[in-house]
Amino acid sequence: MRITVIGTGYVGTVHAACMADLGHEVLGIDIDEERIASLSAGRAPLHEAGLGEVLARTVSSGRLRFSTSLAEGAAFARTHFVCVGTPQRPDGQAADLRFVDAVIDGLAPHLRPGSLVVGKSTVPVGTAARLARRLAVSTRDCEVAWNPEFLREGSAVQDTMHPERIVVGVVSERADNVLREVYRPLLRAGVPWFSTDPATAELVKVAANSFLATKVSFINAMSEVCEAAGADATVLARAIGADSRIGDRFLEPGLGFGGSCFPKDIRAFAARAEELGAGASVVFLHEVDRINTRQRRRTVDLSRRLLGGSLAGRRVGVLGAAFKPGSDDVRDSPALAVASALQEGGAAVRVHDPEALDNARAAHPALAYTLDVPKACEDADLVLHLTRWPEYGRIDPAGLAAVVHEPLLLDARGGLDEPSWRAAGWSVHALGRPDRRTAVSARGGAS
Ligand code: NAD
């Protein structure tokens, strides 16, 4: 089957490559000429496990090509997946739909009758219906469907080839059949298929992200209470997570969520619900957002207190720049937000990340970066663990203790083996843990 994938960012590149790997003929389209040149040469413009191999394989097979022309796309196929960005509007909390609208307006004059435009971007409920009306002005017999994307950066290829579910929002059996044809190999493998109306499909995506964001902020709120009460949030998280109705995933107290989805998606959802007169139903999302933002500030405050009350002139080694492990994406990265705040407070900060340094440098040019963990921590008065890359779990704490000025660790992500760090002489601290209060007051910095 022939399809186009419009917008070849994180979602579009992975979708295009994986659909070609499933056997489809795919044309990927983007307005970014540099990106299209790189993709056409079979080079992945982003770090994602397995993507390089799938891309090289499908490009060399001829099943995957790239272009900057929507007209070429409209001539090439009758099924078009829209994967462009839907960032937060610069003037408010709602989603900025200008990229989605531009694709519809660019495609419309060229679409062949019977074409299906399938949105994968995360959008406010009602967008598919609005775009269908927009298309109907200048096309014949074309439909809009919504097929929200659930891939997680860091495991995007795996998630696309083995999704936990596929959700499609359609207005006709024809559209449902087209999408069943696209995903036939996955359906044969038993992937659950949810076919519904476009509004429900749009809402499934934002409801899922809202639930996950709420889970993260819930445990971080508990960690604030634990700190106040002298209790241990990590034990609390494990103990409540052992209840199968709750589950332990997304229940780790720490620095909170970032990236290009959760923060803007919960804000856009709240804004859309407000427009629909249902704002009161999701008012809690504002609190979820506030708790999450507070984690960054609390990490900076705790760092300052661990350093005796002032950041000025102190050296800080930062482990991690990406917003999550497995990705080179630094959009709204909590790690870089903390690193920058520490630097603005007067500390000399050096950041390590195994994959995200190019993007980090472009986004935060004032910070110092290195690809070498010991260099990041050389002479450091404090080391912060801010992105949970698996390689940080393999660091030799004794070796690192030998290069720092002070073996003082703030593990804001969990995942480092605390006993072995302590055994190597490190003083280990975390948000929501009672020991930080004792340890900090021992240094005279606790309030
Ligand atoms: P991205 O910013 O990485 O990529 C968007 C791409 O669209 C860019 O390459 C841009 O050049 C291109 N583009 C913009 N306008 C265009 C136009 N008129 N024609 C062709 N291309 C155009 O975004 P992303 O992270 O891939 O996210 C895309 C959408 O998917 C968003 O709505 C996002 O919320 C959603 N989503 C993202 C993820 C994720 O993990 N990144 C997961 C699920 C859903």
CSV table of C-alpha atoms and ligand atoms in Angstrom, one decimal:
chain,number,residue,atom,x,y,z
A,1,MET,CA,0.0,0.0,0.0
A,2,ARG,CA,1.2,3.6,-0.7
A,3,ILE,CA,1.1,6.1,2.1
A,4,THR,CA,2.7,9.5,2.9
A,5,VAL,CA,3.9,10.6,6.3
A,6,ILE,CA,3.9,14.4,6.6
A,7,GLY,CA,6.2,15.8,9.2
A,8,THR,CA,9.3,13.7,9.8
A,9,GLY,CA,10.2,14.6,13.3
A,10,TYR,CA,10.4,12.0,16.2
A,11,VAL,CA,7.0,10.6,15.4
A,12,GLY,CA,7.0,10.9,11.6
A,13,THR,CA,10.5,9.5,11.0
A,14,VAL,CA,9.7,6.4,13.1
A,15,HIS,CA,6.3,6.0,11.6
A,16,ALA,CA,7.5,6.3,8.0
A,17,ALA,CA,10.4,3.9,8.6
A,18,CYS,CA,8.3,1.3,10.4
A,19,MET,CA,5.5,1.4,7.9
A,20,ALA,CA,8.0,0.8,5.1
A,21,ASP,CA,9.4,-2.0,7.2
A,22,LEU,CA,5.9,-3.5,7.3
A,23,GLY,CA,6.0,-3.6,3.5
A,24,HIS,CA,4.3,-0.4,2.5
A,25,GLU,CA,5.6,2.1,-0.1
A,26,VAL,CA,6.2,5.3,1.9
A,27,LEU,CA,6.9,8.9,1.0
A,28,GLY,CA,8.1,11.0,4.0
A,29,ILE,CA,7.5,14.7,3.6
A,30,ASP,CA,8.9,17.7,5.6
A,31,ILE,CA,9.5,21.4,5.0
A,32,ASP,CA,13.0,21.0,6.6
A,33,GLU,CA,15.2,20.5,3.6
A,34,GLU,CA,18.3,19.5,5.6
A,35,ARG,CA,16.3,16.9,7.4
A,36,ILE,CA,14.9,15.5,4.1
A,37,ALA,CA,18.5,15.4,2.7
A,38,SER,CA,19.7,13.4,5.7
A,39,LEU,CA,16.8,11.0,5.7
A,40,SER,CA,17.1,10.5,1.9
A,41,ALA,CA,20.7,9.4,2.5
A,42,GLY,CA,19.4,6.8,5.1
A,43,ARG,CA,20.7,8.8,8.1
A,44,ALA,CA,18.5,9.2,11.1
A,45,PRO,CA,18.4,12.8,12.3
A,46,LEU,CA,17.6,11.7,15.8
A,47,HIS,CA,18.7,9.1,18.3
A,48,GLU,CA,16.3,6.2,18.8
A,49,ALA,CA,17.2,2.6,19.4
A,50,GLY,CA,17.0,0.6,16.2
A,51,LEU,CA,15.9,3.5,14.0
A,52,GLY,CA,19.2,3.7,12.1
A,53,GLU,CA,18.9,0.1,11.0
A,54,VAL,CA,15.3,0.3,9.9
A,55,LEU,CA,15.8,3.5,8.1
A,56,ALA,CA,18.9,2.3,6.2
A,57,ARG,CA,17.1,-1.0,5.3
A,58,THR,CA,13.9,0.6,4.0
A,59,VAL,CA,15.6,3.5,2.2
A,60,SER,CA,18.0,1.1,0.4
A,61,SER,CA,15.2,-1.2,-0.5
A,62,GLY,CA,13.5,1.7,-2.3
A,63,ARG,CA,10.3,1.4,-0.2
A,64,LEU,CA,11.0,4.6,1.7
A,65,ARG,CA,11.7,7.9,0.0
A,66,PHE,CA,11.5,11.5,1.1
A,67,SER,CA,10.4,14.8,-0.4
A,68,THR,CA,9.6,18.4,0.5
A,69,SER,CA,6.6,18.5,-1.8
A,70,LEU,CA,3.0,18.0,-0.6
A,71,ALA,CA,1.9,18.0,-4.3
A,72,GLU,CA,4.2,15.0,-4.9
A,73,GLY,CA,2.7,13.3,-1.9
A,74,ALA,CA,-0.9,13.9,-3.0
A,75,ALA,CA,0.0,12.3,-6.4
A,76,PHE,CA,1.8,9.4,-4.8
A,77,ALA,CA,-0.8,8.1,-2.4
A,78,ARG,CA,-4.4,8.4,-1.2
A,79,THR,CA,-3.6,7.8,2.5
A,80,HIS,CA,-1.7,10.6,4.3
A,81,PHE,CA,-0.5,10.5,7.9
A,82,VAL,CA,0.0,13.9,9.5
A,83,CYS,CA,2.7,13.9,12.1
A,84,VAL,CA,3.6,17.6,12.4
A,85,GLY,CA,4.2,19.3,15.8
A,86,THR,CA,1.4,20.8,18.0
A,87,PRO,CA,3.4,22.8,20.5
A,88,GLN,CA,2.0,25.1,23.2
A,89,ARG,CA,0.8,28.4,21.8
A,90,PRO,CA,3.3,31.2,22.5
A,91,ASP,CA,0.4,33.4,23.9
A,92,GLY,CA,-1.2,30.8,26.2
A,93,GLN,CA,-1.8,27.3,27.3
A,94,ALA,CA,-3.7,25.9,24.2
A,95,ALA,CA,-2.2,23.9,21.4
A,96,ASP,CA,-0.8,25.8,18.4
A,97,LEU,CA,-2.4,24.1,15.4
A,98,ARG,CA,-0.8,26.2,12.7
A,99,PHE,CA,1.4,23.4,11.4
A,100,VAL,CA,-1.5,21.0,11.2
A,101,ASP,CA,-3.6,23.6,9.4
A,102,ALA,CA,-0.8,24.4,7.0
A,103,VAL,CA,-0.5,20.8,6.0
A,104,ILE,CA,-4.3,20.6,5.3
A,105,ASP,CA,-4.2,23.8,3.3
A,106,GLY,CA,-1.1,22.7,1.4
A,107,LEU,CA,-2.6,19.2,0.6
A,108,ALA,CA,-6.1,20.2,-0.2
A,109,PRO,CA,-5.6,21.6,-3.8
A,110,HIS,CA,-3.7,18.4,-4.8
A,111,LEU,CA,-5.7,15.6,-3.1
A,112,ARG,CA,-7.2,13.0,-5.4
A,113,PRO,CA,-10.9,12.1,-4.8
A,114,GLY,CA,-11.3,9.4,-2.1
A,115,SER,CA,-8.1,10.4,-0.2
A,116,LEU,CA,-7.9,9.8,3.5
A,117,VAL,CA,-6.0,12.2,5.8
A,118,VAL,CA,-5.1,10.6,9.1
A,119,GLY,CA,-3.9,12.7,11.9
A,120,LYS,CA,-1.3,11.3,14.3
A,121,SER,CA,-0.4,14.6,16.0
A,122,THR,CA,-1.8,15.2,19.5
A,123,VAL,CA,-4.6,17.7,19.1
A,124,PRO,CA,-7.5,19.2,21.0
A,125,VAL,CA,-10.8,17.3,20.7
A,126,GLY,CA,-12.8,18.6,17.8
A,127,THR,CA,-9.8,19.1,15.5
A,128,ALA,CA,-10.5,16.3,13.1
A,129,ALA,CA,-14.1,17.5,12.6
A,130,ARG,CA,-12.8,21.1,12.0
A,131,LEU,CA,-10.2,19.9,9.5
A,132,ALA,CA,-12.8,17.8,7.7
A,133,ARG,CA,-14.9,20.9,7.2
A,134,ARG,CA,-11.9,22.8,6.0
A,135,LEU,CA,-11.0,20.1,3.5
A,136,ALA,CA,-14.6,19.8,2.3
A,137,VAL,CA,-14.4,23.4,0.9
A,138,SER,CA,-12.0,22.4,-1.9
A,139,THR,CA,-11.9,18.6,-2.2
A,140,ARG,CA,-14.4,15.9,-3.2
A,141,ASP,CA,-15.0,12.7,-1.3
A,142,CYS,CA,-12.0,13.1,1.1
A,143,GLU,CA,-12.1,12.2,4.7
A,144,VAL,CA,-10.2,13.0,7.9
A,145,ALA,CA,-9.5,10.3,10.5
A,146,TRP,CA,-7.5,10.4,13.8
A,147,ASN,CA,-5.0,7.7,14.8
A,148,PRO,CA,-3.3,9.0,17.9
A,149,GLU,CA,0.3,8.1,18.5
A,150,PHE,CA,1.4,6.4,21.7
A,151,LEU,CA,5.1,5.7,21.1
A,152,ARG,CA,7.5,6.6,23.8
A,153,GLU,CA,10.8,8.3,22.9
A,154,GLY,CA,13.5,5.9,23.8
A,155,SER,CA,11.6,2.9,22.6
A,156,ALA,CA,9.8,4.4,19.6
A,157,VAL,CA,10.6,1.7,17.1
A,158,GLN,CA,9.7,-1.1,19.4
A,159,ASP,CA,6.5,0.7,20.4
A,160,THR,CA,5.5,1.2,16.8
A,161,MET,CA,6.2,-2.4,15.7
A,162,HIS,CA,4.6,-3.8,18.9
A,163,PRO,CA,2.1,-1.3,20.1
A,164,GLU,CA,-0.1,-2.0,23.2
A,165,ARG,CA,-3.1,-0.9,21.2
A,166,ILE,CA,-4.1,0.9,18.0
A,167,VAL,CA,-6.8,3.5,18.3
A,168,VAL,CA,-8.6,4.9,15.2
A,169,GLY,CA,-11.2,7.6,15.1
A,170,VAL,CA,-13.2,7.3,11.8
A,171,VAL,CA,-16.4,8.5,10.3
A,172,SER,CA,-16.8,5.7,7.7
A,173,GLU,CA,-16.3,2.0,7.3
A,174,ARG,CA,-14.1,2.8,4.3
A,175,ALA,CA,-11.6,4.7,6.5
A,176,ASP,CA,-11.6,1.9,9.1
A,177,ASN,CA,-10.8,-0.6,6.3
A,178,VAL,CA,-8.0,1.6,4.9
A,179,LEU,CA,-6.4,1.8,8.4
A,180,ARG,CA,-6.9,-1.9,9.0
A,181,GLU,CA,-5.0,-2.5,5.8
A,182,VAL,CA,-2.2,-0.2,6.9
A,183,TYR,CA,-1.8,-2.0,10.2
A,184,ARG,CA,-2.7,-5.5,9.0
A,185,PRO,CA,0.6,-7.2,10.1
A,186,LEU,CA,0.1,-5.8,13.6
A,187,LEU,CA,-3.5,-6.8,13.8
A,188,ARG,CA,-2.6,-10.3,12.7
A,189,ALA,CA,-0.1,-10.4,15.6
A,190,GLY,CA,-3.0,-9.7,17.9
A,191,VAL,CA,-2.6,-6.0,18.7
A,192,PRO,CA,-5.9,-4.7,20.2
A,193,TRP,CA,-7.8,-2.5,17.8
A,194,PHE,CA,-10.1,0.3,19.0
A,195,SER,CA,-12.2,1.8,16.3
A,196,THR,CA,-14.3,4.8,17.4
A,197,ASP,CA,-15.3,8.3,16.4
A,198,PRO,CA,-12.6,11.0,15.9
A,199,ALA,CA,-13.5,12.9,19.0
A,200,THR,CA,-13.1,9.9,21.2
A,201,ALA,CA,-9.8,9.0,19.5
A,202,GLU,CA,-8.4,12.5,20.1
A,203,LEU,CA,-9.5,12.3,23.7
A,204,VAL,CA,-7.9,8.9,24.3
A,205,LYS,CA,-4.5,10.4,23.7
A,206,VAL,CA,-4.8,13.4,26.0
A,207,ALA,CA,-6.6,11.4,28.6
A,208,ALA,CA,-3.8,8.8,28.6
A,209,ASN,CA,-1.1,11.5,29.0
A,210,SER,CA,-3.0,13.3,31.7
A,211,PHE,CA,-3.4,10.0,33.7
A,212,LEU,CA,0.4,9.3,33.4
A,213,ALA,CA,1.3,12.9,34.3
A,214,THR,CA,-1.0,12.7,37.3
A,215,LYS,CA,0.6,9.5,38.5
A,216,VAL,CA,4.1,11.1,38.3
A,217,SER,CA,2.9,14.3,40.1
A,218,PHE,CA,1.0,12.2,42.7
A,219,ILE,CA,4.1,10.5,43.9
A,220,ASN,CA,6.1,13.7,43.8
A,221,ALA,CA,3.4,15.4,46.0
A,222,MET,CA,3.7,12.4,48.4
A,223,SER,CA,7.5,12.9,48.4
A,224,GLU,CA,6.9,16.5,49.5
A,225,VAL,CA,4.8,15.3,52.4
A,226,CYS,CA,7.3,12.6,53.2
A,227,GLU,CA,10.0,15.2,53.5
A,228,ALA,CA,7.9,17.3,55.8
A,229,ALA,CA,7.1,14.3,57.9
A,230,GLY,CA,10.6,12.7,57.9
A,231,ALA,CA,9.3,9.7,56.0
A,232,ASP,CA,10.8,7.9,53.0
A,233,ALA,CA,9.0,8.5,49.6
A,234,THR,CA,10.9,5.7,47.8
A,235,VAL,CA,9.7,3.1,50.2
A,236,LEU,CA,6.2,4.6,50.2
A,237,ALA,CA,6.2,4.4,46.4
A,238,ARG,CA,7.3,0.8,46.3
A,239,ALA,CA,4.8,-0.2,49.0
A,240,ILE,CA,1.7,1.5,47.4
A,241,GLY,CA,2.9,0.3,43.9
A,242,ALA,CA,2.8,-3.3,45.1
A,243,ASP,CA,-1.0,-3.0,45.1
A,244,SER,CA,-1.9,-4.3,41.7
A,245,ARG,CA,-4.7,-1.8,41.3
A,246,ILE,CA,-2.1,1.0,41.5
A,247,GLY,CA,1.0,-0.6,40.0
A,248,ASP,CA,4.6,0.6,40.4
A,249,ARG,CA,5.3,2.1,37.0
A,250,PHE,CA,5.5,5.9,36.8
A,251,LEU,CA,5.6,5.9,40.5
A,252,GLU,CA,9.1,7.0,41.2
A,253,PRO,CA,9.6,10.2,43.2
A,254,GLY,CA,12.1,12.5,41.5
A,255,LEU,CA,12.6,15.3,39.1
A,256,GLY,CA,9.3,14.9,37.3
A,257,PHE,CA,8.3,14.8,33.6
A,258,GLY,CA,9.4,17.0,30.7
A,259,GLY,CA,9.8,16.6,27.0
A,260,SER,CA,7.6,17.8,24.2
A,261,CYS,CA,4.4,16.0,25.2
A,262,PHE,CA,3.2,15.7,28.8
A,263,PRO,CA,3.6,19.4,29.8
A,264,LYS,CA,2.1,20.9,26.7
A,265,ASP,CA,-0.6,18.2,26.4
A,266,ILE,CA,-2.0,18.6,29.9
A,267,ARG,CA,-2.1,22.4,29.4
A,268,ALA,CA,-3.8,22.1,26.0
A,269,PHE,CA,-6.3,19.6,27.4
A,270,ALA,CA,-7.2,21.9,30.3
A,271,ALA,CA,-7.5,24.8,27.9
A,272,ARG,CA,-9.7,22.9,25.5
A,273,ALA,CA,-11.9,21.6,28.3
A,274,GLU,CA,-12.4,25.2,29.4
A,275,GLU,CA,-13.5,26.2,25.9
A,276,LEU,CA,-16.0,23.3,26.0
A,277,GLY,CA,-17.4,24.5,29.3
A,278,ALA,CA,-15.9,21.4,31.1
A,279,GLY,CA,-12.9,23.2,32.6
A,280,ALA,CA,-13.9,22.3,36.2
A,281,SER,CA,-13.5,18.6,35.4
A,282,VAL,CA,-9.8,18.8,34.7
A,283,VAL,CA,-8.8,21.7,37.0
A,284,PHE,CA,-6.6,19.2,38.8
A,285,LEU,CA,-4.3,19.2,35.8
A,286,HIS,CA,-3.1,22.7,36.7
A,287,GLU,CA,-2.0,21.3,40.1
A,288,VAL,CA,-0.3,18.3,38.4
A,289,ASP,CA,1.6,20.9,36.3
A,290,ARG,CA,2.5,23.0,39.3
A,291,ILE,CA,3.7,20.0,41.3
A,292,ASN,CA,5.9,19.0,38.4
A,293,THR,CA,7.4,22.4,38.0
A,294,ARG,CA,8.0,22.6,41.7
A,295,GLN,CA,10.2,19.4,41.5
A,296,ARG,CA,12.8,21.3,39.4
A,297,ARG,CA,12.9,24.2,42.0
A,298,ARG,CA,13.1,21.7,44.9
A,299,THR,CA,16.1,20.0,43.2
A,300,VAL,CA,17.8,23.4,42.8
A,301,ASP,CA,17.0,24.4,46.4
A,302,LEU,CA,18.2,21.0,47.8
A,303,SER,CA,21.4,21.4,45.8
A,304,ARG,CA,22.0,24.8,47.3
A,305,ARG,CA,21.4,23.6,50.8
A,306,LEU,CA,23.6,20.6,50.3
A,307,LEU,CA,26.3,23.1,49.2
A,308,GLY,CA,25.9,25.0,52.5
A,309,GLY,CA,23.5,27.6,51.3
A,310,SER,CA,25.2,29.2,48.3
A,311,LEU,CA,25.9,28.1,44.8
A,312,ALA,CA,28.4,30.8,44.1
A,313,GLY,CA,31.7,29.5,42.9
A,314,ARG,CA,30.8,25.8,43.6
A,315,ARG,CA,31.4,23.1,40.9
A,316,VAL,CA,28.6,20.9,40.0
A,317,GLY,CA,28.7,17.8,37.7
A,318,VAL,CA,25.5,16.9,36.0
A,319,LEU,CA,24.7,13.4,34.7
A,320,GLY,CA,22.1,13.7,32.0
A,321,ALA,CA,20.7,16.3,29.6
A,322,ALA,CA,18.0,14.4,27.6
A,323,PHE,CA,14.5,14.7,29.0
A,324,LYS,CA,14.5,10.9,29.4
A,325,PRO,CA,16.9,8.1,28.7
A,326,GLY,CA,17.1,6.5,25.3
A,327,SER,CA,16.5,9.8,23.5
A,328,ASP,CA,18.5,12.8,22.4
A,329,ASP,CA,15.5,15.1,22.8
A,330,VAL,CA,16.1,18.0,25.2
A,331,ARG,CA,12.7,19.8,24.7
A,332,ASP,CA,11.6,21.0,28.1
A,333,SER,CA,14.3,18.8,29.7
A,334,PRO,CA,14.1,18.9,33.5
A,335,ALA,CA,17.8,18.1,33.6
A,336,LEU,CA,18.8,21.1,31.6
A,337,ALA,CA,16.3,23.4,33.4
A,338,VAL,CA,18.0,22.4,36.7
A,339,ALA,CA,21.5,22.7,35.3
A,340,SER,CA,20.8,26.1,33.9
A,341,ALA,CA,19.2,27.3,37.2
A,342,LEU,CA,22.3,26.1,39.1
A,343,GLN,CA,24.6,28.0,36.7
A,344,GLU,CA,22.4,31.1,36.9
A,345,GLY,CA,22.8,30.8,40.7
A,346,GLY,CA,26.6,31.1,40.4
A,347,ALA,CA,27.7,27.5,40.1
A,348,ALA,CA,30.1,26.2,37.5
A,349,VAL,CA,28.2,23.4,35.9
A,350,ARG,CA,29.4,20.7,33.5
A,351,VAL,CA,26.9,18.4,31.9
A,352,HIS,CA,27.4,14.8,30.6
A,353,ASP,CA,25.0,13.0,28.3
A,354,PRO,CA,25.7,10.0,26.1
A,355,GLU,CA,23.5,11.1,23.2
A,356,ALA,CA,21.9,14.6,23.7
A,357,LEU,CA,24.9,16.9,23.8
A,358,ASP,CA,24.4,18.4,20.3
A,359,ASN,CA,20.8,19.3,21.0
A,360,ALA,CA,21.7,20.4,24.6
A,361,ARG,CA,24.4,22.8,23.3
A,362,ALA,CA,22.0,24.3,20.8
A,363,ALA,CA,19.3,24.8,23.4
A,364,HIS,CA,21.5,25.9,26.4
A,365,PRO,CA,24.7,27.2,24.9
A,366,ALA,CA,25.9,28.8,28.2
A,367,LEU,CA,26.4,25.4,29.9
A,368,ALA,CA,29.7,23.4,29.6
A,369,TYR,CA,29.4,19.9,28.2
A,370,THR,CA,31.5,16.7,28.0
A,371,LEU,CA,31.1,13.2,26.7
A,372,ASP,CA,33.2,11.9,29.6
A,373,VAL,CA,31.6,11.2,33.0
A,374,PRO,CA,34.8,11.7,35.1
A,375,LYS,CA,35.4,15.1,33.3
A,376,ALA,CA,31.9,16.2,34.1
A,377,CYS,CA,32.5,15.5,37.7
A,378,GLU,CA,36.2,16.6,38.0
A,379,ASP,CA,36.7,18.7,41.2
A,380,ALA,CA,32.9,18.8,41.7
A,381,ASP,CA,31.5,19.8,45.1
A,382,LEU,CA,28.2,18.0,44.1
A,383,VAL,CA,27.2,15.5,41.5
A,384,LEU,CA,23.5,15.4,40.3
A,385,HIS,CA,21.9,12.4,38.6
A,386,LEU,CA,19.2,14.1,36.4
A,387,THR,CA,18.5,11.6,33.5
A,388,ARG,CA,18.2,7.9,34.2
A,389,TRP,CA,20.5,6.6,31.5
A,390,PRO,CA,21.4,2.9,32.2
A,391,GLU,CA,25.1,3.7,31.9
A,392,TYR,CA,25.0,5.8,35.0
A,393,GLY,CA,23.9,2.7,36.9
A,394,ARG,CA,27.2,1.1,35.8
A,395,ILE,CA,29.5,4.0,37.1
A,396,ASP,CA,32.2,2.8,39.5
A,397,PRO,CA,31.4,5.0,42.6
A,398,ALA,CA,34.9,4.6,44.0
A,399,GLY,CA,36.5,5.6,40.7
A,400,LEU,CA,34.3,8.7,40.5
A,401,ALA,CA,34.9,9.5,44.2
A,402,ALA,CA,38.6,9.9,43.3
A,403,VAL,CA,38.0,12.7,40.8
A,404,VAL,CA,35.5,14.8,42.7
A,405,HIS,CA,36.3,17.5,45.3
A,406,GLU,CA,33.5,16.3,47.6
A,407,PRO,CA,31.8,12.9,47.2
A,408,LEU,CA,28.3,14.4,47.5
A,409,LEU,CA,25.5,12.9,45.3
A,410,LEU,CA,22.0,14.1,44.7
A,411,ASP,CA,20.2,11.3,42.9
A,412,ALA,CA,17.1,13.1,41.6
A,413,ARG,CA,16.1,10.2,39.4
A,414,GLY,CA,16.6,7.1,41.6
A,415,GLY,CA,18.2,4.1,40.0
A,416,LEU,CA,21.7,4.5,41.4
A,417,ASP,CA,22.6,1.7,43.8
A,418,GLU,CA,22.8,3.8,47.0
A,419,PRO,CA,24.5,1.2,49.2
A,420,SER,CA,27.5,0.9,46.8
A,421,TRP,CA,27.8,4.6,46.5
A,422,ARG,CA,27.7,5.0,50.3
A,423,ALA,CA,30.2,2.2,50.6
A,424,ALA,CA,32.6,4.1,48.3
A,425,GLY,CA,32.4,7.1,50.6
A,426,TRP,CA,29.6,9.1,49.0
A,427,SER,CA,27.0,11.1,50.9
A,428,VAL,CA,23.8,10.2,48.9
A,429,HIS,CA,20.7,12.4,48.9
A,430,ALA,CA,17.3,12.4,47.2
A,431,LEU,CA,14.1,14.3,47.1
A,432,GLY,CA,11.5,12.9,49.6
A,433,ARG,CA,14.0,11.1,51.8
A,434,PRO,CA,14.5,11.7,55.5
A,435,ASP,CA,18.3,11.4,55.4
A,436,ARG,CA,18.8,14.6,53.5
A,437,ARG,CA,17.4,16.6,56.4
A,438,THR,CA,19.9,15.0,58.8
A,439,ALA,CA,22.7,15.2,56.4
A,440,VAL,CA,21.9,18.8,55.4
A,441,SER,CA,21.6,20.0,58.9
A,442,ALA,CA,24.9,18.3,59.7
A,443,ARG,CA,26.4,20.7,57.1
A,444,GLY,CA,24.6,23.6,58.7
A,445,GLY,CA,22.4,24.2,55.6
A,446,ALA,CA,19.0,22.8,56.6
A,447,SER,CA,16.1,24.9,57.5
B,1,NAD,P1,8.7,17.2,15.9
B,1,NAD,O1,8.8,18.7,16.2
B,1,NAD,O2,9.9,16.4,16.2
B,1,NAD,O3,8.5,17.1,14.3
B,1,NAD,C1,7.6,17.8,13.6
B,1,NAD,C2,8.1,17.9,12.1
B,1,NAD,O4,7.0,18.5,11.3
B,1,NAD,C3,9.3,18.7,12.0
B,1,NAD,O5,10.3,18.0,11.3
B,1,NAD,C4,8.8,19.9,11.1
B,1,NAD,O6,9.8,20.4,10.2
B,1,NAD,C5,7.7,19.3,10.4
B,1,NAD,N1,6.7,20.2,9.8
B,1,NAD,C6,6.2,21.3,10.3
B,1,NAD,N2,5.4,21.9,9.5
B,1,NAD,C7,5.3,21.2,8.4
B,1,NAD,C8,4.6,21.2,7.1
B,1,NAD,N3,3.8,22.2,6.9
B,1,NAD,N4,4.8,20.2,6.2
B,1,NAD,C9,5.6,19.2,6.5
B,1,NAD,N5,6.3,19.1,7.6
B,1,NAD,C10,6.2,20.0,8.5
B,1,NAD,O7,7.4,16.7,16.6
B,1,NAD,P2,7.2,15.2,17.2
B,1,NAD,O8,7.8,15.1,18.5
B,1,NAD,O9,7.5,14.2,16.1
B,1,NAD,O10,5.6,15.3,17.5
B,1,NAD,C11,4.7,15.4,16.4
B,1,NAD,C12,3.3,15.2,17.0
B,1,NAD,O11,3.1,13.9,17.6
B,1,NAD,C13,2.9,16.2,18.1
B,1,NAD,O12,1.6,16.5,18.0
B,1,NAD,C14,3.2,15.5,19.4
B,1,NAD,O13,2.5,16.0,20.4
B,1,NAD,C15,2.8,14.1,19.0
B,1,NAD,N6,3.4,13.0,19.7
B,1,NAD,C16,4.7,13.0,20.0
B,1,NAD,C17,5.4,12.0,20.6
B,1,NAD,C18,6.8,12.0,21.0
B,1,NAD,O14,7.2,11.2,21.8
B,1,NAD,N7,7.6,12.9,20.4
B,1,NAD,C19,4.6,10.9,21.0
B,1,NAD,C20,3.3,10.8,20.7
B,1,NAD,C21,2.7,11.9,20.0
